[in-house]
CSV table of N, CA and C in Angstrom, one decimal:
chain,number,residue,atom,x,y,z
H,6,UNK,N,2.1,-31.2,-9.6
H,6,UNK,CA,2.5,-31.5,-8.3
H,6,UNK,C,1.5,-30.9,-7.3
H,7,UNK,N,1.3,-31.4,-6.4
H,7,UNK,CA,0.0,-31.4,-5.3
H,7,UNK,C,0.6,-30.4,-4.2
H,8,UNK,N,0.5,-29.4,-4.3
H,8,UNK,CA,1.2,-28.7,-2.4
H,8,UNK,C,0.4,-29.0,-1.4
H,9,UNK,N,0.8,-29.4,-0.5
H,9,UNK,CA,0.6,-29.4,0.5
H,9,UNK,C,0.4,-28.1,1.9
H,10,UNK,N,-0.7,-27.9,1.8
H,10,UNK,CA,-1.1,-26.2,2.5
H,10,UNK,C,-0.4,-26.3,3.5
H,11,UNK,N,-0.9,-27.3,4.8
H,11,UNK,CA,-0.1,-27.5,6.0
H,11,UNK,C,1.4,-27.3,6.2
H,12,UNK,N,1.4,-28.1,5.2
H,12,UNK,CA,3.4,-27.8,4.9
H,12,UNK,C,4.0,-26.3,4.5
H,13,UNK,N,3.2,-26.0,3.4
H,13,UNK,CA,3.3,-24.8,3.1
H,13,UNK,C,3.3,-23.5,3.8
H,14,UNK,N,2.1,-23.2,5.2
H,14,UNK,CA,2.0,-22.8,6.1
H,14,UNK,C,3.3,-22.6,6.8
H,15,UNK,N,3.3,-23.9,7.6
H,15,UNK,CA,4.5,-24.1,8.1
H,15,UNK,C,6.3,-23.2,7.4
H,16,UNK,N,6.1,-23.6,6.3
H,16,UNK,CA,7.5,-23.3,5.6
H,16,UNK,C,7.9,-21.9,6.0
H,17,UNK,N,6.5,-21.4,5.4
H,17,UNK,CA,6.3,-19.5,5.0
H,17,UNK,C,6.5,-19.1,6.6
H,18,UNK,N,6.0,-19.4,7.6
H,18,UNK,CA,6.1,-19.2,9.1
H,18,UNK,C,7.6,-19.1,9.2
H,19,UNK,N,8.1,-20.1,8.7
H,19,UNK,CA,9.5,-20.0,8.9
H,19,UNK,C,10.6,-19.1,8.4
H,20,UNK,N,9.9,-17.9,7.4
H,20,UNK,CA,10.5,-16.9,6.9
H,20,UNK,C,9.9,-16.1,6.7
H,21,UNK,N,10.1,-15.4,7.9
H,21,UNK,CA,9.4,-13.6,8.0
H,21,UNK,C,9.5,-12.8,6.7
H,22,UNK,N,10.4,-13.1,6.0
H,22,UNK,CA,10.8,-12.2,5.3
H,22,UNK,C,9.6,-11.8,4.2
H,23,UNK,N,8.7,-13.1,4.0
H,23,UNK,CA,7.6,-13.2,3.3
H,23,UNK,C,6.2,-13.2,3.8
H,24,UNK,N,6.1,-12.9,4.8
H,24,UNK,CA,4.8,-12.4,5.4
H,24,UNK,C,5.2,-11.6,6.7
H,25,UNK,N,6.5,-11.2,7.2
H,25,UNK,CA,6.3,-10.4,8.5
H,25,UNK,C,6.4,-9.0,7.9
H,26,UNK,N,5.6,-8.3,7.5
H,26,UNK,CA,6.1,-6.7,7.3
H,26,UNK,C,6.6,-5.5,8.1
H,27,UNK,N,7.0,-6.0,9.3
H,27,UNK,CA,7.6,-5.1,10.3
H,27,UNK,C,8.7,-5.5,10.9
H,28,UNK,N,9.5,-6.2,10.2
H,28,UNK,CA,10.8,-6.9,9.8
H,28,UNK,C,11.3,-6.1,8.3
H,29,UNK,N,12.8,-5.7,8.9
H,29,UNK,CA,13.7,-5.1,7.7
H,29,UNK,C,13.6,-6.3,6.7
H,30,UNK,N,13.5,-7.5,6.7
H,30,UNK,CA,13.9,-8.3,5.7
H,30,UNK,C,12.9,-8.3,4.5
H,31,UNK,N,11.5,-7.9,5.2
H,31,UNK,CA,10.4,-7.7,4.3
H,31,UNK,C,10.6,-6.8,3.2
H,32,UNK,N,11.3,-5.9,3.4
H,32,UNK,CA,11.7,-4.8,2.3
H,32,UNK,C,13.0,-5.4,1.6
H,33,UNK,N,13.5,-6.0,1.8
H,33,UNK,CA,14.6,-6.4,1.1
H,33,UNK,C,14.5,-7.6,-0.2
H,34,UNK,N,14.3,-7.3,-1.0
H,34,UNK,CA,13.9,-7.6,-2.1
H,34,UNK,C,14.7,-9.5,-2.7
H,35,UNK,N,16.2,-9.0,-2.3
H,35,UNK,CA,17.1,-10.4,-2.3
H,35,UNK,C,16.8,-11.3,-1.4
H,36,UNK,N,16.2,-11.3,-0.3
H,36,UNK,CA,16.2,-11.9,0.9
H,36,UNK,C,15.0,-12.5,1.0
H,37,UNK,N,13.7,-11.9,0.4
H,37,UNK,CA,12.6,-12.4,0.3
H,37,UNK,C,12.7,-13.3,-1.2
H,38,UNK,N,13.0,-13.1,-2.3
H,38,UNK,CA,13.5,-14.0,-3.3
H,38,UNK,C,14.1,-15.4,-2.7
H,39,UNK,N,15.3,-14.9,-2.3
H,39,UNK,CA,15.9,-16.3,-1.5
H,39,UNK,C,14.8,-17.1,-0.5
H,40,UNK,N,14.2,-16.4,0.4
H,40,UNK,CA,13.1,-17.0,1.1
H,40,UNK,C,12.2,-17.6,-0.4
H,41,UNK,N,11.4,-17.3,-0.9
H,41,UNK,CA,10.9,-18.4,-2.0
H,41,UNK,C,11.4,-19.3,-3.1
H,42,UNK,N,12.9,-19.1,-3.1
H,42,UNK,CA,13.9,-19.8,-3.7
H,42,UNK,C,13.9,-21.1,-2.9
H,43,UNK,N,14.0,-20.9,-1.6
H,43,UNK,CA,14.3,-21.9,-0.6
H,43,UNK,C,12.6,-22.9,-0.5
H,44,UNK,N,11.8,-22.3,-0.5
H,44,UNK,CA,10.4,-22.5,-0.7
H,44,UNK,C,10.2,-23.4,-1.8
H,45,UNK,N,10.9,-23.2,-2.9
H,45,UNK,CA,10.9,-24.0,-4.4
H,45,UNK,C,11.7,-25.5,-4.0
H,46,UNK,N,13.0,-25.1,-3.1
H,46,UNK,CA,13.4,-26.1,-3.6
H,46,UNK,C,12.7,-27.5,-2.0
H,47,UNK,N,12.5,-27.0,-1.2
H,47,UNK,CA,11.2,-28.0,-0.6
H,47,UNK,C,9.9,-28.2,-1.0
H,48,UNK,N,9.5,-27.7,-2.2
H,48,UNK,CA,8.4,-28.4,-2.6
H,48,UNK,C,8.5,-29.2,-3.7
H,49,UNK,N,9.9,-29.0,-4.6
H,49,UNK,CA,10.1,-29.4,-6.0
H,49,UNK,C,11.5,-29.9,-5.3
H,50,UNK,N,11.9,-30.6,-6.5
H,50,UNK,CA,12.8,-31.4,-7.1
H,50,UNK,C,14.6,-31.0,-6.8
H,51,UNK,N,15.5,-31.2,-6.9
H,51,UNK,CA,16.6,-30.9,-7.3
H,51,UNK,C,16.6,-31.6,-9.0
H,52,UNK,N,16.3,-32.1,-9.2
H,52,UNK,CA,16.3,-32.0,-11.1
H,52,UNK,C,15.4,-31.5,-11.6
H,53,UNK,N,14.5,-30.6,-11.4
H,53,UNK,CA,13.4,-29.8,-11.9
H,53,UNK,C,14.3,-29.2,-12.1
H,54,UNK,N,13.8,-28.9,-13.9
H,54,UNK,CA,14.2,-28.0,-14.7
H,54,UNK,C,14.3,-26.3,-14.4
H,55,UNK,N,14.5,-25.3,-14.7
H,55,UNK,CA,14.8,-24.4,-14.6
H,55,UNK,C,13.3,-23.4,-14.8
H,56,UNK,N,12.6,-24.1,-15.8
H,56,UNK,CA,11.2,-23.3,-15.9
H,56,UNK,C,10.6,-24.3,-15.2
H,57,UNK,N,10.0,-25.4,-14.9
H,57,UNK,CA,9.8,-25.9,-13.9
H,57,UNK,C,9.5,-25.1,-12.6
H,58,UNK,N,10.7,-25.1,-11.9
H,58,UNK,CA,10.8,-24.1,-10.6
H,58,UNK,C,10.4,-22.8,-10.5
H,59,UNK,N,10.3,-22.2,-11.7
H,59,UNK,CA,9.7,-20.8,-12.1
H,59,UNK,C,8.5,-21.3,-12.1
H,60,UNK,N,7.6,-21.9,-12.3
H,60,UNK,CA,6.4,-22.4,-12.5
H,60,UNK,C,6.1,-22.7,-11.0
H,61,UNK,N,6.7,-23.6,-10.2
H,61,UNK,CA,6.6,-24.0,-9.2
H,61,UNK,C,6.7,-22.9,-7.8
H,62,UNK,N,7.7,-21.7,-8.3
H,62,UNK,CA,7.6,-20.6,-7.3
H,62,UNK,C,6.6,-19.4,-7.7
H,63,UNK,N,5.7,-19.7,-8.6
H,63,UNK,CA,5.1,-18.6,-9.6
H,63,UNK,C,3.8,-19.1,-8.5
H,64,UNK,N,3.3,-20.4,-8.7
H,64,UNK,CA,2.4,-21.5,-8.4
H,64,UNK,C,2.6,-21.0,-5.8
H,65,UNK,N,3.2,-21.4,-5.8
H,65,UNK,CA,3.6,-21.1,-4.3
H,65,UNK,C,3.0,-19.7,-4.0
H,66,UNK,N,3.9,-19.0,-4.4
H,66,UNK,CA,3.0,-17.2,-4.4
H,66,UNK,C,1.7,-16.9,-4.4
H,67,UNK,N,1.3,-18.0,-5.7
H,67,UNK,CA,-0.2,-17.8,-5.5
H,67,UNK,C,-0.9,-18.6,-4.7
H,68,UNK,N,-0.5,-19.3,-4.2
H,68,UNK,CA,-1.5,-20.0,-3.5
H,68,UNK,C,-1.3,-19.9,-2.0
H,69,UNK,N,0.4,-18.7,-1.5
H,69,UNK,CA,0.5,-18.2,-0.5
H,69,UNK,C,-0.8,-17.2,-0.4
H,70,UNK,N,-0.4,-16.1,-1.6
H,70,UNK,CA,-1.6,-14.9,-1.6
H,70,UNK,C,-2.8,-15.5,-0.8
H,71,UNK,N,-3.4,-16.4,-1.8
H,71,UNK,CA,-5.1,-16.9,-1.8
H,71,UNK,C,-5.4,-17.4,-0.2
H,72,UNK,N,-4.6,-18.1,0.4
H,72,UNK,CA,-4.7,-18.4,1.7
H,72,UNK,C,-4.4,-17.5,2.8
H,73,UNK,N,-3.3,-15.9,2.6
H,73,UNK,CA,-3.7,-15.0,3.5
H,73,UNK,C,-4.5,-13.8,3.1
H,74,UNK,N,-4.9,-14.1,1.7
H,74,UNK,CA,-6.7,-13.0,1.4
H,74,UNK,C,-7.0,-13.5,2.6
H,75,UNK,N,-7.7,-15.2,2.4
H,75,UNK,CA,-8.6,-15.7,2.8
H,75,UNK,C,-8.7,-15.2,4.5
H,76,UNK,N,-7.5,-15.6,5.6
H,76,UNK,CA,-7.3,-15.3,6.3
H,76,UNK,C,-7.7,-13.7,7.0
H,77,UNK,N,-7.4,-13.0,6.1
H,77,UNK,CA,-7.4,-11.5,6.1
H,77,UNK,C,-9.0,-11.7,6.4
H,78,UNK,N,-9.8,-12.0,5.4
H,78,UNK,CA,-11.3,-11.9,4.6
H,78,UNK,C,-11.7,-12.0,6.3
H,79,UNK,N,-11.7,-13.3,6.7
H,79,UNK,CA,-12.4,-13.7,8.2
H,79,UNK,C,-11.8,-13.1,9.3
H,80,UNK,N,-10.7,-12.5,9.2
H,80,UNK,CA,-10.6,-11.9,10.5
H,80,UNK,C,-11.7,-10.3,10.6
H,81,UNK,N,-11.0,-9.7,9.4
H,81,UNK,CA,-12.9,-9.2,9.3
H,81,UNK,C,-14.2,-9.3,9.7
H,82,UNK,N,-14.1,-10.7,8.7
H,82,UNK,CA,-15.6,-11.0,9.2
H,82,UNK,C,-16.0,-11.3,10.7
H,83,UNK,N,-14.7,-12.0,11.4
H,83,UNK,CA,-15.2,-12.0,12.8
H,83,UNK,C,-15.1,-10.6,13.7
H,84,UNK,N,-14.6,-9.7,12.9
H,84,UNK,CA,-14.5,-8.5,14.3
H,84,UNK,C,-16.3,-8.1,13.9
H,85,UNK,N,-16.8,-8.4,12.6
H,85,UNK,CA,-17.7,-7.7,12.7
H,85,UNK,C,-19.2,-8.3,13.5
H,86,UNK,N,-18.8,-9.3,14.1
H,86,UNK,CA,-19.9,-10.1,14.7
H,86,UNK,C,-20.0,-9.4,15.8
H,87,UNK,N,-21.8,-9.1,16.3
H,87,UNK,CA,-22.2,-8.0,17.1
H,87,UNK,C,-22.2,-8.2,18.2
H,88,UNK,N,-21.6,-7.3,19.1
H,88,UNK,CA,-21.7,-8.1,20.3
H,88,UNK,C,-22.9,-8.3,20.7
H,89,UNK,N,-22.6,-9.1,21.9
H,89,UNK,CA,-23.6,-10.2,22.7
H,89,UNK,C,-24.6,-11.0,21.6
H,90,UNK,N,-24.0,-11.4,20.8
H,90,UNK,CA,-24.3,-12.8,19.7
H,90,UNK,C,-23.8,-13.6,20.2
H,91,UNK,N,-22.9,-14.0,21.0
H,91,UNK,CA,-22.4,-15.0,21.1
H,91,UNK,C,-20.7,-15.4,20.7
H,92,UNK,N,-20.4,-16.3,21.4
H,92,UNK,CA,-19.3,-16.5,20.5
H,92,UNK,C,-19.1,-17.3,19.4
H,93,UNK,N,-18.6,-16.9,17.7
H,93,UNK,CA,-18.8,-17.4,17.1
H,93,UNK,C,-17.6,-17.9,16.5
H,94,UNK,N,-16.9,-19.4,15.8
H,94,UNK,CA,-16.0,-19.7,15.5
H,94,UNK,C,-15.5,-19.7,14.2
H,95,UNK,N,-14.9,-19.3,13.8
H,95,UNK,CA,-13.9,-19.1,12.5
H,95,UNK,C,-14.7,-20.8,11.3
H,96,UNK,N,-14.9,-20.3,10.3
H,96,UNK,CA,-15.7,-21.3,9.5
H,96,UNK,C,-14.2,-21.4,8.9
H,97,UNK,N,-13.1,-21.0,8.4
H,97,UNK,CA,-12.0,-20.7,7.8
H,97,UNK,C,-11.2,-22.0,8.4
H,98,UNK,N,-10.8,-23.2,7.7
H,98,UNK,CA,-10.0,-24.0,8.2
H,98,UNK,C,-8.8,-24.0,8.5
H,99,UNK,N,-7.6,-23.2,8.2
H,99,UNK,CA,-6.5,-22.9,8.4
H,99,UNK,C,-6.3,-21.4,9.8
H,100,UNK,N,-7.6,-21.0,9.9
H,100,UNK,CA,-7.7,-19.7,10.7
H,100,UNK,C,-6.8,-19.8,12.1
H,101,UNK,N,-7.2,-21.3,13.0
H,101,UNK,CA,-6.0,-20.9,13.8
H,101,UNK,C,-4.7,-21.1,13.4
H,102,UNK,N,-4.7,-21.7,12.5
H,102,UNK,CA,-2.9,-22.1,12.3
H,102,UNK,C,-2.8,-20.8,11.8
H,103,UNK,N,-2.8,-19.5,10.8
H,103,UNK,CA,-2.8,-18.5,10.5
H,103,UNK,C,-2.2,-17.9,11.7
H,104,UNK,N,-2.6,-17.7,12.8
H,104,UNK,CA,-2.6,-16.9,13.5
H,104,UNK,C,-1.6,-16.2,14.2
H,105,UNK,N,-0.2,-16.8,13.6
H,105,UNK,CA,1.0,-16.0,13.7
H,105,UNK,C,1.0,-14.8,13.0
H,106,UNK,N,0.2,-14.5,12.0
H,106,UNK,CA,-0.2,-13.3,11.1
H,106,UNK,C,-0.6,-12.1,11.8
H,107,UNK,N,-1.2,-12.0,13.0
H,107,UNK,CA,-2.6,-11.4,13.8
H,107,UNK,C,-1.3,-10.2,13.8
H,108,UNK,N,-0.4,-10.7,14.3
H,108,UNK,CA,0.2,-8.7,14.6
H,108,UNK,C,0.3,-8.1,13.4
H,109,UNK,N,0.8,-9.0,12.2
H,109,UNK,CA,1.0,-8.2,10.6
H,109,UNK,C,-0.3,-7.7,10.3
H,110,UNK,N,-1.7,-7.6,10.7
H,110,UNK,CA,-2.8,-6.9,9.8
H,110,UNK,C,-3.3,-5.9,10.5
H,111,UNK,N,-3.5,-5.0,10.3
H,111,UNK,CA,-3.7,-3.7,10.8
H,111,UNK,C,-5.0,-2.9,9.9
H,112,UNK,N,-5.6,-2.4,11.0
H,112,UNK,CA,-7.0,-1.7,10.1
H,112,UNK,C,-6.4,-0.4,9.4
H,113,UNK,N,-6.8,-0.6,7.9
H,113,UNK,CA,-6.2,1.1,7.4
H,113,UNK,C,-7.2,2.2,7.6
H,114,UNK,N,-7.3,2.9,8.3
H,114,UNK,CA,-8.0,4.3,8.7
H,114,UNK,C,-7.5,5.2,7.6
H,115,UNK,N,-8.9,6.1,7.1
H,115,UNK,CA,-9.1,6.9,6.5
H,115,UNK,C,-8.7,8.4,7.0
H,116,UNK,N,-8.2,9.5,7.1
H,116,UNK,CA,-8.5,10.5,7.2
H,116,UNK,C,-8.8,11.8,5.9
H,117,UNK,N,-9.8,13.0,7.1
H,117,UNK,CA,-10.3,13.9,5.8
H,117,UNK,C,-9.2,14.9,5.6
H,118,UNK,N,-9.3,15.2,4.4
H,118,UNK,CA,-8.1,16.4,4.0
H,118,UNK,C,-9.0,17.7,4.2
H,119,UNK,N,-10.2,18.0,4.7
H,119,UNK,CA,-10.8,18.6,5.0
H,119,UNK,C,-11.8,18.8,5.9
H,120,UNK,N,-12.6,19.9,6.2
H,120,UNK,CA,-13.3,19.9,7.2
H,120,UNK,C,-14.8,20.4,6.4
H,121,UNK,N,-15.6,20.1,7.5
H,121,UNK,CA,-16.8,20.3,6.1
H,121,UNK,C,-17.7,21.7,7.0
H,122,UNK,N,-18.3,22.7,6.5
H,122,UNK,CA,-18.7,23.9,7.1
H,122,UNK,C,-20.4,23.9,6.7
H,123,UNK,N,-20.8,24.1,7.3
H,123,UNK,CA,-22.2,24.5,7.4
H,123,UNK,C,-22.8,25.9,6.9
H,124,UNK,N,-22.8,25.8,5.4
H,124,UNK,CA,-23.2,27.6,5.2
H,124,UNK,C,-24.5,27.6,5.7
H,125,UNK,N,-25.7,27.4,5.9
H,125,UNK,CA,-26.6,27.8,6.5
H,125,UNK,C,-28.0,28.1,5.0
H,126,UNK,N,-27.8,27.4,4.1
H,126,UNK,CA,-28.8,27.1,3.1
H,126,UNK,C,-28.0,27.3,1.8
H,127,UNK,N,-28.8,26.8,1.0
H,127,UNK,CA,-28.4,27.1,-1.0
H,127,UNK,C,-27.7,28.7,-0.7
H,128,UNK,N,-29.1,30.1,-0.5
H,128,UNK,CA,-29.0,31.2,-1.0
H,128,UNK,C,-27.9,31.8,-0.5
H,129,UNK,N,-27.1,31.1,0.8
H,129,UNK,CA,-26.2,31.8,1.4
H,129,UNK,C,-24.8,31.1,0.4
H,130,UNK,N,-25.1,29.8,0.0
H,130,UNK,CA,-23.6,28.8,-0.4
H,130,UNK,C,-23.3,29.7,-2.0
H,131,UNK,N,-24.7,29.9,-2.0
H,131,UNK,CA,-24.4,31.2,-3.4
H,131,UNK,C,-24.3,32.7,-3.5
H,132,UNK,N,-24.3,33.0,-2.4
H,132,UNK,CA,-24.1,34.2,-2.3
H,132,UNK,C,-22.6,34.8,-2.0
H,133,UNK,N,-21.7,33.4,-1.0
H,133,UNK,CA,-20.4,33.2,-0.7
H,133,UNK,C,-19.6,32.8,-1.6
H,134,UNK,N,-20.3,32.5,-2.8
H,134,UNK,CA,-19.3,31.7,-3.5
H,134,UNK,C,-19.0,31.9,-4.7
H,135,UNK,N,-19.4,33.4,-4.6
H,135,UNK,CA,-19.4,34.6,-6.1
H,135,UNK,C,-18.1,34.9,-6.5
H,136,UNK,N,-17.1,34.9,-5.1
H,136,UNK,CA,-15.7,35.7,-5.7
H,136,UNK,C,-15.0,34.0,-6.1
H,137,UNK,N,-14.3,34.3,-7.3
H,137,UNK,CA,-13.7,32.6,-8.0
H,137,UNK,C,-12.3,33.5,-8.4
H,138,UNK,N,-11.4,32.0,-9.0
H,138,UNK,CA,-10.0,31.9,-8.9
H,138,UNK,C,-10.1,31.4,-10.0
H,139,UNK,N,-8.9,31.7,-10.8
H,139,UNK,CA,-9.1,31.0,-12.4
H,139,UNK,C,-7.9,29.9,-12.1
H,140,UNK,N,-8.7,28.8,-12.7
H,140,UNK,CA,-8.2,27.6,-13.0
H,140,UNK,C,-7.6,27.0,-13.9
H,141,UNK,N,-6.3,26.5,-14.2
H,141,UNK,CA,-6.1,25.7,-15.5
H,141,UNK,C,-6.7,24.5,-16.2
H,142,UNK,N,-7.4,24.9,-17.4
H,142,UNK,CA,-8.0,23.7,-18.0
H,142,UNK,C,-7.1,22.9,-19.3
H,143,UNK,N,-8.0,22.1,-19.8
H,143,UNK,CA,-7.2,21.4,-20.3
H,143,UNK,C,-7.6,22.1,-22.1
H,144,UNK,N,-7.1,21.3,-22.6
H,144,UNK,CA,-7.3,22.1,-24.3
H,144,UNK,C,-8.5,22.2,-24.3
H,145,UNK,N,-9.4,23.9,-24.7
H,145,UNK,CA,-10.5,24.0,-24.8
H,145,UNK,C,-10.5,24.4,-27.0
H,146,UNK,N,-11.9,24.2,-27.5
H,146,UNK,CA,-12.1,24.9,-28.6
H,146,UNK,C,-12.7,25.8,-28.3
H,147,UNK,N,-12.2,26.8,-28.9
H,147,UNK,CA,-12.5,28.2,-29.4
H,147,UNK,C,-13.7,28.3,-30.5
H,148,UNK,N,-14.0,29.5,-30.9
H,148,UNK,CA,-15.1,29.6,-31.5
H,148,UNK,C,-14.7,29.3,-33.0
H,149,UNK,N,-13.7,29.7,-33.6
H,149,UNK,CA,-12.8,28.9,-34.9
H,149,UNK,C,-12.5,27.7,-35.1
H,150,UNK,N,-12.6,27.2,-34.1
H,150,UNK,CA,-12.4,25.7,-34.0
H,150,UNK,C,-11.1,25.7,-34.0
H,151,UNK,N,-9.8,26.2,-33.3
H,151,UNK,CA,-8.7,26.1,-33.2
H,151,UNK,C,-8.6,25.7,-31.9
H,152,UNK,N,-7.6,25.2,-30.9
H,152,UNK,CA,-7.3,24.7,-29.6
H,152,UNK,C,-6.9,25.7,-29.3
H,153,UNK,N,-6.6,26.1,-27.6
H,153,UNK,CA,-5.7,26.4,-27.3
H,153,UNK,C,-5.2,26.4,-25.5
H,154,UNK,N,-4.2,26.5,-25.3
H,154,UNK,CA,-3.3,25.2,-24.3
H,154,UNK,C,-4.0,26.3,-22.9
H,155,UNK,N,-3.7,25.6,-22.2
H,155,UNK,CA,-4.5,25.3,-21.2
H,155,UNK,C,-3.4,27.2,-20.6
H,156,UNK,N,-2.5,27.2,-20.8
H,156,UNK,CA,-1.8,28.9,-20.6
H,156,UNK,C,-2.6,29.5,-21.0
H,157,UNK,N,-3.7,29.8,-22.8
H,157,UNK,CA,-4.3,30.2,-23.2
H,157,UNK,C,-6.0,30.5,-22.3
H,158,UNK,N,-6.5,29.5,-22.2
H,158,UNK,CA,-7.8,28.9,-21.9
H,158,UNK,C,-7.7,29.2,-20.5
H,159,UNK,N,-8.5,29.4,-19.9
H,159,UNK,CA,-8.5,29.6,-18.4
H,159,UNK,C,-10.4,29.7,-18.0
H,160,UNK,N,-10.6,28.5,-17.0
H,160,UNK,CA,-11.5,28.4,-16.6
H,160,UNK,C,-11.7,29.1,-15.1
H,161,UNK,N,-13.2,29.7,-14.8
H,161,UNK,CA,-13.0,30.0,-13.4
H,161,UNK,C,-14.1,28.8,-12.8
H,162,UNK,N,-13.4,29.3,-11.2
H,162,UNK,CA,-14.5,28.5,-10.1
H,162,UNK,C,-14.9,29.6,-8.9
H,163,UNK,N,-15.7,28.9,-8.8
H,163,UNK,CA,-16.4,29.7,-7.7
H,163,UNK,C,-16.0,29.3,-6.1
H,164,UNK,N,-15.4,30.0,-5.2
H,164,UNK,CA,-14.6,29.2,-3.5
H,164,UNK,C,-15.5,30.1,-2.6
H,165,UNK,N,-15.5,29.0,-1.4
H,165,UNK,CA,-15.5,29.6,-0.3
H,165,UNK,C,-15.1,30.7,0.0
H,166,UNK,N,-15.7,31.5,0.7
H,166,UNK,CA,-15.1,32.9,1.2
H,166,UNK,C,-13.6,32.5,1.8
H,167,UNK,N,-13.8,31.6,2.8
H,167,UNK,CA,-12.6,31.0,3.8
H,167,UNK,C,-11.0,30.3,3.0
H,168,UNK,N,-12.1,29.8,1.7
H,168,UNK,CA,-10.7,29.1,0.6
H,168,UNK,C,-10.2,30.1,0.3
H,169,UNK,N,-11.2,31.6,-0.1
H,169,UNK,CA,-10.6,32.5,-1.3
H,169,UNK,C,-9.1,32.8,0.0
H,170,UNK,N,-9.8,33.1,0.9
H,170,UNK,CA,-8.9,33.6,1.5
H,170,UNK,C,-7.2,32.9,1.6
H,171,UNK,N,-7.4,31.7,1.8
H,171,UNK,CA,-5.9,31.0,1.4
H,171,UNK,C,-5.4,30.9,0.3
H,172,UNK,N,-6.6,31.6,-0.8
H,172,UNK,CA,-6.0,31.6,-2.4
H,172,UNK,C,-5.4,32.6,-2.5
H,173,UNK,N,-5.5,33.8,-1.8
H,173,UNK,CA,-5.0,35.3,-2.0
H,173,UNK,C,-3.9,35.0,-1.0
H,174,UNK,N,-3.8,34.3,-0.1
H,174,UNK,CA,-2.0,34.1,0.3
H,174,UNK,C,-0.9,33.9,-0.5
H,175,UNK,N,-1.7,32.6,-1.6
H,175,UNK,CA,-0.8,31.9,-2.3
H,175,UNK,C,-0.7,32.8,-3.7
């Protein structure tokens, strides 16, 4: 059976539940099922068999995904065009019909778990970084060639003056 994208488009628009993710319905697991339950049975049959429709809603999903990658892919690509280039248009055939999507994508921003410090050469990053904290390792051998557990075994490291210091709090 041939889907029809346009149609398909259309359908999925018509049920947040499967593409709006700032809608409770999104998280609701029965409600988004029934949204592609309902999706099976306007693209398939009422006498389509039972695996059939599992085939047919397996088939839907994927070809929902592949068309809002795609979408996703170019909205990218166009933020990254530089300014004063010009204005350039979406090579993406479905791009403006997509565009009830534009509030659901959001840029994921990174943040650092840390801050980064400037020791001031090698001789100083080594001279700061003499006092260490023992660490748990994992099964080391021994000189007998016996194991032993990582309670036994204990590796050190070498910290920052500034870390040691939050290590001797803890």
């Amino acid at each position: 059976m041939e889907i029809e994208i346009d149609t398909l488009i259309n359908e999925v628009e018509k049920r947040p539940a499967i593409w709006d993710m700032t809608t409770h319905e999104y998280s609701n697991r029965t409600i988004k099922r029934r949204s592609w339950e309902e999706l099976v049975l306007v693209f398939g049959g009422p006498e389509d068999s039972e695996e059939k429709k599992k085939n047919l809603g397996l088939e839907l999903q994927k070809r929902w995904k592949g068309i809002r990658d795609a979408y996703v892919k170019e909205v990218k690509k166009m933020k990254q065009v530089k300014s004063g280039s010009g204005a350039v248009k979406s090579s993406y055939l479905y791009y403006k019909r997509l565009q009830f999507l534009q509030p659901t994508i959001k840029k994921n921003s990174t943040e650092r778990n840390f801050e980064t410090a400037n020791v001031g050469g090698d001789e100083n990053l080594e001279s700061s970084t003499e006092n260490s904290i023992e660490e748990d390792s994992s099964r080391v051998s021994n000189e007998e060639g016996t194991f032993k557990s990582p309670l036994q075994q204990r590796k050190k490291i070498k910290l920052h003056p500034a870390d040691e210091h939050f290590a001797n709090i803890i």
